[in-house]
CSV table of C-alpha atoms in Angstrom, one decimal:
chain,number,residue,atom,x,y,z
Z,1,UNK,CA,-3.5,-2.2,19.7
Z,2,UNK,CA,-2.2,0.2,17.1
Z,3,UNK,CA,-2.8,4.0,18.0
Z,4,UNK,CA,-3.4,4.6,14.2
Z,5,UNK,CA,-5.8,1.1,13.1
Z,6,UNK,CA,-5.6,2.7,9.6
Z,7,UNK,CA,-3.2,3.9,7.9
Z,8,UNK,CA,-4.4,3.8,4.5
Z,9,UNK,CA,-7.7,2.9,2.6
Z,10,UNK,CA,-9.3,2.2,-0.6
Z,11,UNK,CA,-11.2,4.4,-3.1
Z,12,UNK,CA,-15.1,5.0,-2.1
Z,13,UNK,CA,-15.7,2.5,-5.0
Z,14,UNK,CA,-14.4,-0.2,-2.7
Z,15,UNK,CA,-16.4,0.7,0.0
Z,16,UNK,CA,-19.9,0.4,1.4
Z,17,UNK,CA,-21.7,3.7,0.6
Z,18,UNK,CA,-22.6,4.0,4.1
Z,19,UNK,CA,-19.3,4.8,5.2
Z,20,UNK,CA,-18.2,7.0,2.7
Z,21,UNK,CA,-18.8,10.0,4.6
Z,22,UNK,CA,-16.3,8.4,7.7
Z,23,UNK,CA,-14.1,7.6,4.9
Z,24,UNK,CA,-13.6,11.2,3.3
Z,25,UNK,CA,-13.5,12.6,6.9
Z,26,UNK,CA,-10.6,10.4,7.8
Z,27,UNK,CA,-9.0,11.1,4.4
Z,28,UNK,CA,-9.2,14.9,5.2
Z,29,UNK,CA,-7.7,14.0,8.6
Z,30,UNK,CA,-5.2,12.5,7.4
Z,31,UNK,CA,-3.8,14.5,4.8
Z,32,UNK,CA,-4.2,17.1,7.7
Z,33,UNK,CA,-1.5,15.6,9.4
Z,34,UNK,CA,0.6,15.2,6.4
Z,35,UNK,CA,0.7,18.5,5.5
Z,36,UNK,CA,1.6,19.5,9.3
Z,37,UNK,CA,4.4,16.8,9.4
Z,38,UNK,CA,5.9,17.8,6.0
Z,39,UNK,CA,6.1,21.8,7.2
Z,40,UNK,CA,7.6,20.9,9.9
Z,41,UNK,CA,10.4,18.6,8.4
Z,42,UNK,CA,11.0,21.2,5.5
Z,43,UNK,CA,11.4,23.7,8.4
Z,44,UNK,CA,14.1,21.7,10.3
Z,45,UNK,CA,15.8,21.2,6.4
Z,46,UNK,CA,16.1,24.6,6.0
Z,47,UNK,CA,16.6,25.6,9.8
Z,48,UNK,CA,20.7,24.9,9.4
Z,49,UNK,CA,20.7,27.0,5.6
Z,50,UNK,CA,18.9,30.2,8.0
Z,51,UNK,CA,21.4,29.9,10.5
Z,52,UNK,CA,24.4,30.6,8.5
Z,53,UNK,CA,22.9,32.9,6.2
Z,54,UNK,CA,21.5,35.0,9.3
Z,55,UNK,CA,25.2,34.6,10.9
Z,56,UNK,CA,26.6,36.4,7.4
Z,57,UNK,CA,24.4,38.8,6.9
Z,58,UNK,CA,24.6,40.1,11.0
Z,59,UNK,CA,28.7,40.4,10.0
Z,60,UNK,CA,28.0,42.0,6.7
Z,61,UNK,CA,25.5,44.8,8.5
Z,62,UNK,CA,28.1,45.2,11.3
Z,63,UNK,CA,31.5,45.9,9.2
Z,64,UNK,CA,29.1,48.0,6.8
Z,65,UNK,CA,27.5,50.0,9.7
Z,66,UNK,CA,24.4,48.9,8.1
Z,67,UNK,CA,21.3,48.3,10.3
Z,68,UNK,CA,20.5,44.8,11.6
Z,69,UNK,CA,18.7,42.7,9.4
Z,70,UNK,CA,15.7,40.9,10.1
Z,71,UNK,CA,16.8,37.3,11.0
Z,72,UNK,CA,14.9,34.1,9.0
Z,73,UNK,CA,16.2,30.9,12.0
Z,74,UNK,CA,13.6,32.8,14.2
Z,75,UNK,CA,11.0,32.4,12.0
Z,76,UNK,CA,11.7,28.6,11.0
Z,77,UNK,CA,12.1,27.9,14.6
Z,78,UNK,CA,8.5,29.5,15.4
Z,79,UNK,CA,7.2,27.6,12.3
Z,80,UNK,CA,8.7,24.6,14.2
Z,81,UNK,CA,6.9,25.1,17.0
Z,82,UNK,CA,3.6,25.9,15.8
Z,83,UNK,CA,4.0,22.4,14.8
Z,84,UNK,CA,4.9,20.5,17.1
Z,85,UNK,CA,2.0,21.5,19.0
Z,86,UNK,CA,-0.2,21.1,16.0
Z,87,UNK,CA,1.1,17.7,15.3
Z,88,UNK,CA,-0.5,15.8,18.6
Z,89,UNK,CA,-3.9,17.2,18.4
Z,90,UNK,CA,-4.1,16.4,14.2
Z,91,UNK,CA,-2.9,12.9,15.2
Z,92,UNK,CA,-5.2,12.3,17.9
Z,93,UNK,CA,-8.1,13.3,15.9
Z,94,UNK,CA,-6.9,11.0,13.1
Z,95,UNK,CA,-6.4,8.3,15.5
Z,96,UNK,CA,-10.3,8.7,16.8
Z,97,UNK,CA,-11.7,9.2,13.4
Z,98,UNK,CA,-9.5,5.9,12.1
Z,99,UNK,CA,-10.6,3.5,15.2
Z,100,UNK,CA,-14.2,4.5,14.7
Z,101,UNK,CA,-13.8,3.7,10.9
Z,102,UNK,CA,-12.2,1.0,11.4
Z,103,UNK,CA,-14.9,-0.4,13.8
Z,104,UNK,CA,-17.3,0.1,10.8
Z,105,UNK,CA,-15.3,-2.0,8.6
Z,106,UNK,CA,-15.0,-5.0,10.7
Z,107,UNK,CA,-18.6,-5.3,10.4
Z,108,UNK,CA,-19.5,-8.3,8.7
Z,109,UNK,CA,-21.6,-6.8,6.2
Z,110,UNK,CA,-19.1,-4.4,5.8
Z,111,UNK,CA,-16.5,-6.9,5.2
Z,112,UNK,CA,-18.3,-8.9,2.8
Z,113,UNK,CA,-19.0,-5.9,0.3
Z,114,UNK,CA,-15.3,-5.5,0.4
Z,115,UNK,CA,-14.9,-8.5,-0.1
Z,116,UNK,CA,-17.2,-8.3,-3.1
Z,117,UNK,CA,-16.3,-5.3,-4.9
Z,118,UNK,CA,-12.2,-6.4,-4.5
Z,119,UNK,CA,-13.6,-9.8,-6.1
Z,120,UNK,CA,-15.1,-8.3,-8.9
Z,121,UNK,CA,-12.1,-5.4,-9.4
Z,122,UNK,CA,-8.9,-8.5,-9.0
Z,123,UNK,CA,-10.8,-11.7,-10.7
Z,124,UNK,CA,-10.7,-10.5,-14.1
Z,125,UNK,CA,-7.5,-8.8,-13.8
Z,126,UNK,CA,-5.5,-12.0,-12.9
Z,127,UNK,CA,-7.7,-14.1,-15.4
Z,128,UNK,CA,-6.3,-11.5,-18.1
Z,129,UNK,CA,-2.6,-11.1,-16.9
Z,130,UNK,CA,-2.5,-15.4,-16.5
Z,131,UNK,CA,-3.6,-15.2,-20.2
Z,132,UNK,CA,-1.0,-12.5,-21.3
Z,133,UNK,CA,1.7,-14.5,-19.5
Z,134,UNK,CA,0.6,-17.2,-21.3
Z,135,UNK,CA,1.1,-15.4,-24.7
Z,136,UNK,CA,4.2,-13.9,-23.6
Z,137,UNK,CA,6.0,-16.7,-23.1
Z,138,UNK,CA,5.2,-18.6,-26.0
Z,139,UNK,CA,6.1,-15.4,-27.8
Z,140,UNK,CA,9.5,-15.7,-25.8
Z,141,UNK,CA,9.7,-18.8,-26.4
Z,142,UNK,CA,9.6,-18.7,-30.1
Z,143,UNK,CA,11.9,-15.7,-30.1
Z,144,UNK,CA,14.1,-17.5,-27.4
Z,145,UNK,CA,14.7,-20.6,-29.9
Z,146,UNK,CA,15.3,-18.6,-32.9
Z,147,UNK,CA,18.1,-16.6,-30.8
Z,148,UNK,CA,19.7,-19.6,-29.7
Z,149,UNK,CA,19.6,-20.9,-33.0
Z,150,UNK,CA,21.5,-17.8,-34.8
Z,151,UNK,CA,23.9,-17.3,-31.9
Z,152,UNK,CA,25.2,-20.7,-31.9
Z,153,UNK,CA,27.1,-19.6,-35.2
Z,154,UNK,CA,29.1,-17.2,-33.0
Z,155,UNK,CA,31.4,-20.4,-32.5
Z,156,UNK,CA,32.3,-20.5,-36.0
Z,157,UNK,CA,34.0,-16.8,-36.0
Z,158,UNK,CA,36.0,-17.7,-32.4
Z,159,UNK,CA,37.1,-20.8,-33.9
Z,160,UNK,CA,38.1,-19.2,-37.1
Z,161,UNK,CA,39.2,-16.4,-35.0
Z,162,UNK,CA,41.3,-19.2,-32.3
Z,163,UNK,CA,43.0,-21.4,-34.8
Z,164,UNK,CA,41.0,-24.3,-33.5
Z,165,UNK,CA,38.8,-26.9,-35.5
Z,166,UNK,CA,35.1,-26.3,-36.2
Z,167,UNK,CA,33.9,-29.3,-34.8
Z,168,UNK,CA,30.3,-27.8,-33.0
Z,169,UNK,CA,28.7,-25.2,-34.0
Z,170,UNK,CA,27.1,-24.3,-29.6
Z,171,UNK,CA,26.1,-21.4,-28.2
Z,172,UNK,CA,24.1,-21.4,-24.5
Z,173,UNK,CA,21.1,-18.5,-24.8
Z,174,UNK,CA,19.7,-18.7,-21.2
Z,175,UNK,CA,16.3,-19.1,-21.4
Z,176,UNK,CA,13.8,-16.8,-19.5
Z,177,UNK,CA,11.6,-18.4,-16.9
Z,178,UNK,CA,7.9,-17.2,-16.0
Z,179,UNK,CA,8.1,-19.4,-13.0
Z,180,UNK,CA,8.4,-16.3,-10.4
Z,181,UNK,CA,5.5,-14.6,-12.4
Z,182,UNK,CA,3.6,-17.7,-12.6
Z,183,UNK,CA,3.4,-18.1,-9.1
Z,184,UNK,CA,2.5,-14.6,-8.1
Z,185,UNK,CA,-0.1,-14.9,-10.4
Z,186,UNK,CA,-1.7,-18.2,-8.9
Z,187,UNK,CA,-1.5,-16.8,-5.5
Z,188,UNK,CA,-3.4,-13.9,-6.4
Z,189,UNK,CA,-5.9,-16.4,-7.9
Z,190,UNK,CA,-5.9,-18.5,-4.2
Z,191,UNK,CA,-6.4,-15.0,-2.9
Z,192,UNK,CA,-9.2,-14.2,-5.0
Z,193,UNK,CA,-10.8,-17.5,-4.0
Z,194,UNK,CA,-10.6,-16.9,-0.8
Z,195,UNK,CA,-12.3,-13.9,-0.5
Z,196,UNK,CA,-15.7,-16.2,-0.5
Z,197,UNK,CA,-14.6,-18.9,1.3
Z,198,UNK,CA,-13.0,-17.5,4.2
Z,199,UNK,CA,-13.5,-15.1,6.9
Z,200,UNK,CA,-11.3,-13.4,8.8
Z,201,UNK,CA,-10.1,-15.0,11.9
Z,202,UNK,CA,-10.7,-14.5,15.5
Z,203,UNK,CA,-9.1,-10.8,16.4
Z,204,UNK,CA,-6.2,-10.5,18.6
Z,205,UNK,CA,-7.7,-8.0,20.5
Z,206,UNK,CA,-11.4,-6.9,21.4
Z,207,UNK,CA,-12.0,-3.1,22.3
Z,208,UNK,CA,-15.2,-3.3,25.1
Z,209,UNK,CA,-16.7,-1.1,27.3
Z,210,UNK,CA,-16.5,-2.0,31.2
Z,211,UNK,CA,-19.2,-1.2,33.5
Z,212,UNK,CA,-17.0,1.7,35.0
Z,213,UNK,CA,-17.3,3.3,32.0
Z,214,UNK,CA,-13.5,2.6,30.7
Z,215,UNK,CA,-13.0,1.4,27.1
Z,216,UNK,CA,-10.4,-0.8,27.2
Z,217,UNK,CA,-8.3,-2.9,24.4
Z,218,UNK,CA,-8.1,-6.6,25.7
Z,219,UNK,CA,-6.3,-10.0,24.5
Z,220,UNK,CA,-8.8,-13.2,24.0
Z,221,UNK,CA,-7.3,-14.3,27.4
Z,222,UNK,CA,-7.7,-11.0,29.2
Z,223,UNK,CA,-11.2,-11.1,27.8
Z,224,UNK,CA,-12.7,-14.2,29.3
Z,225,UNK,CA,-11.3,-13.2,32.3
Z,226,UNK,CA,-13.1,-10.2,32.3
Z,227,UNK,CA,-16.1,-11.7,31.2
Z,228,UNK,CA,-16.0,-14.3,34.2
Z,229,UNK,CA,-15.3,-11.7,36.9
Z,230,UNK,CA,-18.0,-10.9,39.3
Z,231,UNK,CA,-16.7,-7.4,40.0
Z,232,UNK,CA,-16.6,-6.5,36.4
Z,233,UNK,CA,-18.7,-6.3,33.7
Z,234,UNK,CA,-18.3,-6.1,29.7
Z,235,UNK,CA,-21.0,-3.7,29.0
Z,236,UNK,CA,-20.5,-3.1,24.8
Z,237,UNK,CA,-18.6,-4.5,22.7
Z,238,UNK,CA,-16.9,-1.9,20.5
Z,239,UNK,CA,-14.6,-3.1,17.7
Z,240,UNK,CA,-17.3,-4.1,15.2
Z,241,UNK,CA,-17.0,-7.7,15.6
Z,242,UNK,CA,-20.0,-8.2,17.4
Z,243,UNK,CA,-20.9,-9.8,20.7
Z,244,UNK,CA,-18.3,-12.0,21.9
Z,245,UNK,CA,-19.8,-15.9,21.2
């Protein structure tokens, strides 16, 4: 199972209000360890620059019998370091905050307010679009004819222009196809269907609680084992899926 179960999430609007609070906490944590990353990458960037400017200005002091100047590599390297050891704890936290979240999601309730409010936020969106498409291509459609028609004099100039006979007046206008679009757009319908008449499936793994106090992340297979050992007992179940049936 994933270290980091979430690596991204929906507006509170999409959410149940009782998570909201988990979700703005995991959101700070997160962009906590985005800003970490990115001042340690644009330290490394400018790491090389430092280097060679630092080399310079030590020769420029020397043949001047100037004093030393502070040097900036130092700096970026300690910036570096600070971290990298930063970087682990941020990511941990994140990776707690995110598993706990996404315990709380799995919840059935949880999942069918989702479920709901991305209903009610996709259905008339894909309703309109199927309706512009519909418009559009007419509209192109018209336009597409019309272009064909005009173009299709262009043979009369090159056979003017060629010394050969006027005997068709043809010119091919490919004609645009909504059939990619189309599709998208019906699967985004099937989607939106779906989101009643299906549940998710069984998960891949469960996260449980042993009787020797580990928590552990277990296959189906590795589960029922478990769960038919005499020497070992599945005390919680921890994911948010509930009770294994």
């Amino acid at each position: 199972m994933s270290n980091t179960p979430i690596s991204n999430l929906p507006a509170n609007d999409f959410l149940p209000t009782a998570i909201h609070a988990q979700a703005d906490e995991w959101r700070e944590a997160a962009m906590r360890v985005g800003a970490i990353k990115r001042a340690h990458a644009e330290a490394v960037t400018q790491l090389k620059r430092a280097e060679l400017e630092d080399a310079e200005d030590l020769r420029t002091a020397v043949l001047a019998g100037k004093p030393l100047p502070a040097e900036k590599a130092p700096v970026l390297r300690a910036q570096m370091a600070d971290a990298e050891r930063r970087i682990p704890v941020a990511a941990r936290e994140l990776g707690i905050l995110g598993q706990a979240l996404a315990d709380e999601l799995h919840k059935p309730e949880h999942r069918a307010f989702i479920a709901a409010a991305v209903r009610d936020e996709l259905a008339p969106a894909v309703s309109a679009y199927m309706v512009a498409m519909d418009d559009a291509e007419k509209a192109v459609s018209a336009a597409h004819a019309k272009v064909s028609a005009a173009a299709s004099l262009i043979s009369v100039i090159r056979a003017i222009d060629s010394g050969t006979d006027i005997a068709q007046i043809t010119h091919s206008v490919a004609a645009p196809s909504f059939g990619a679009a189309r599709t998208g757009a019906e699967e985004l319908r099937a989607a939106v269907d779906a989101l009643t008449t299906s549940h998710m499936g069984a998960p891949r793994f469960r996260r449980v609680e042993l009787d020797d106090g580990r928590v552990v992340s277990l296959t189906a297979e590795a589960l029922r084992s478990v769960e038919s050992a005499t020497d070992r007992k599945v005390v919680a179940y921890l994911d948010g899926y509930g009770d294994a049936a």
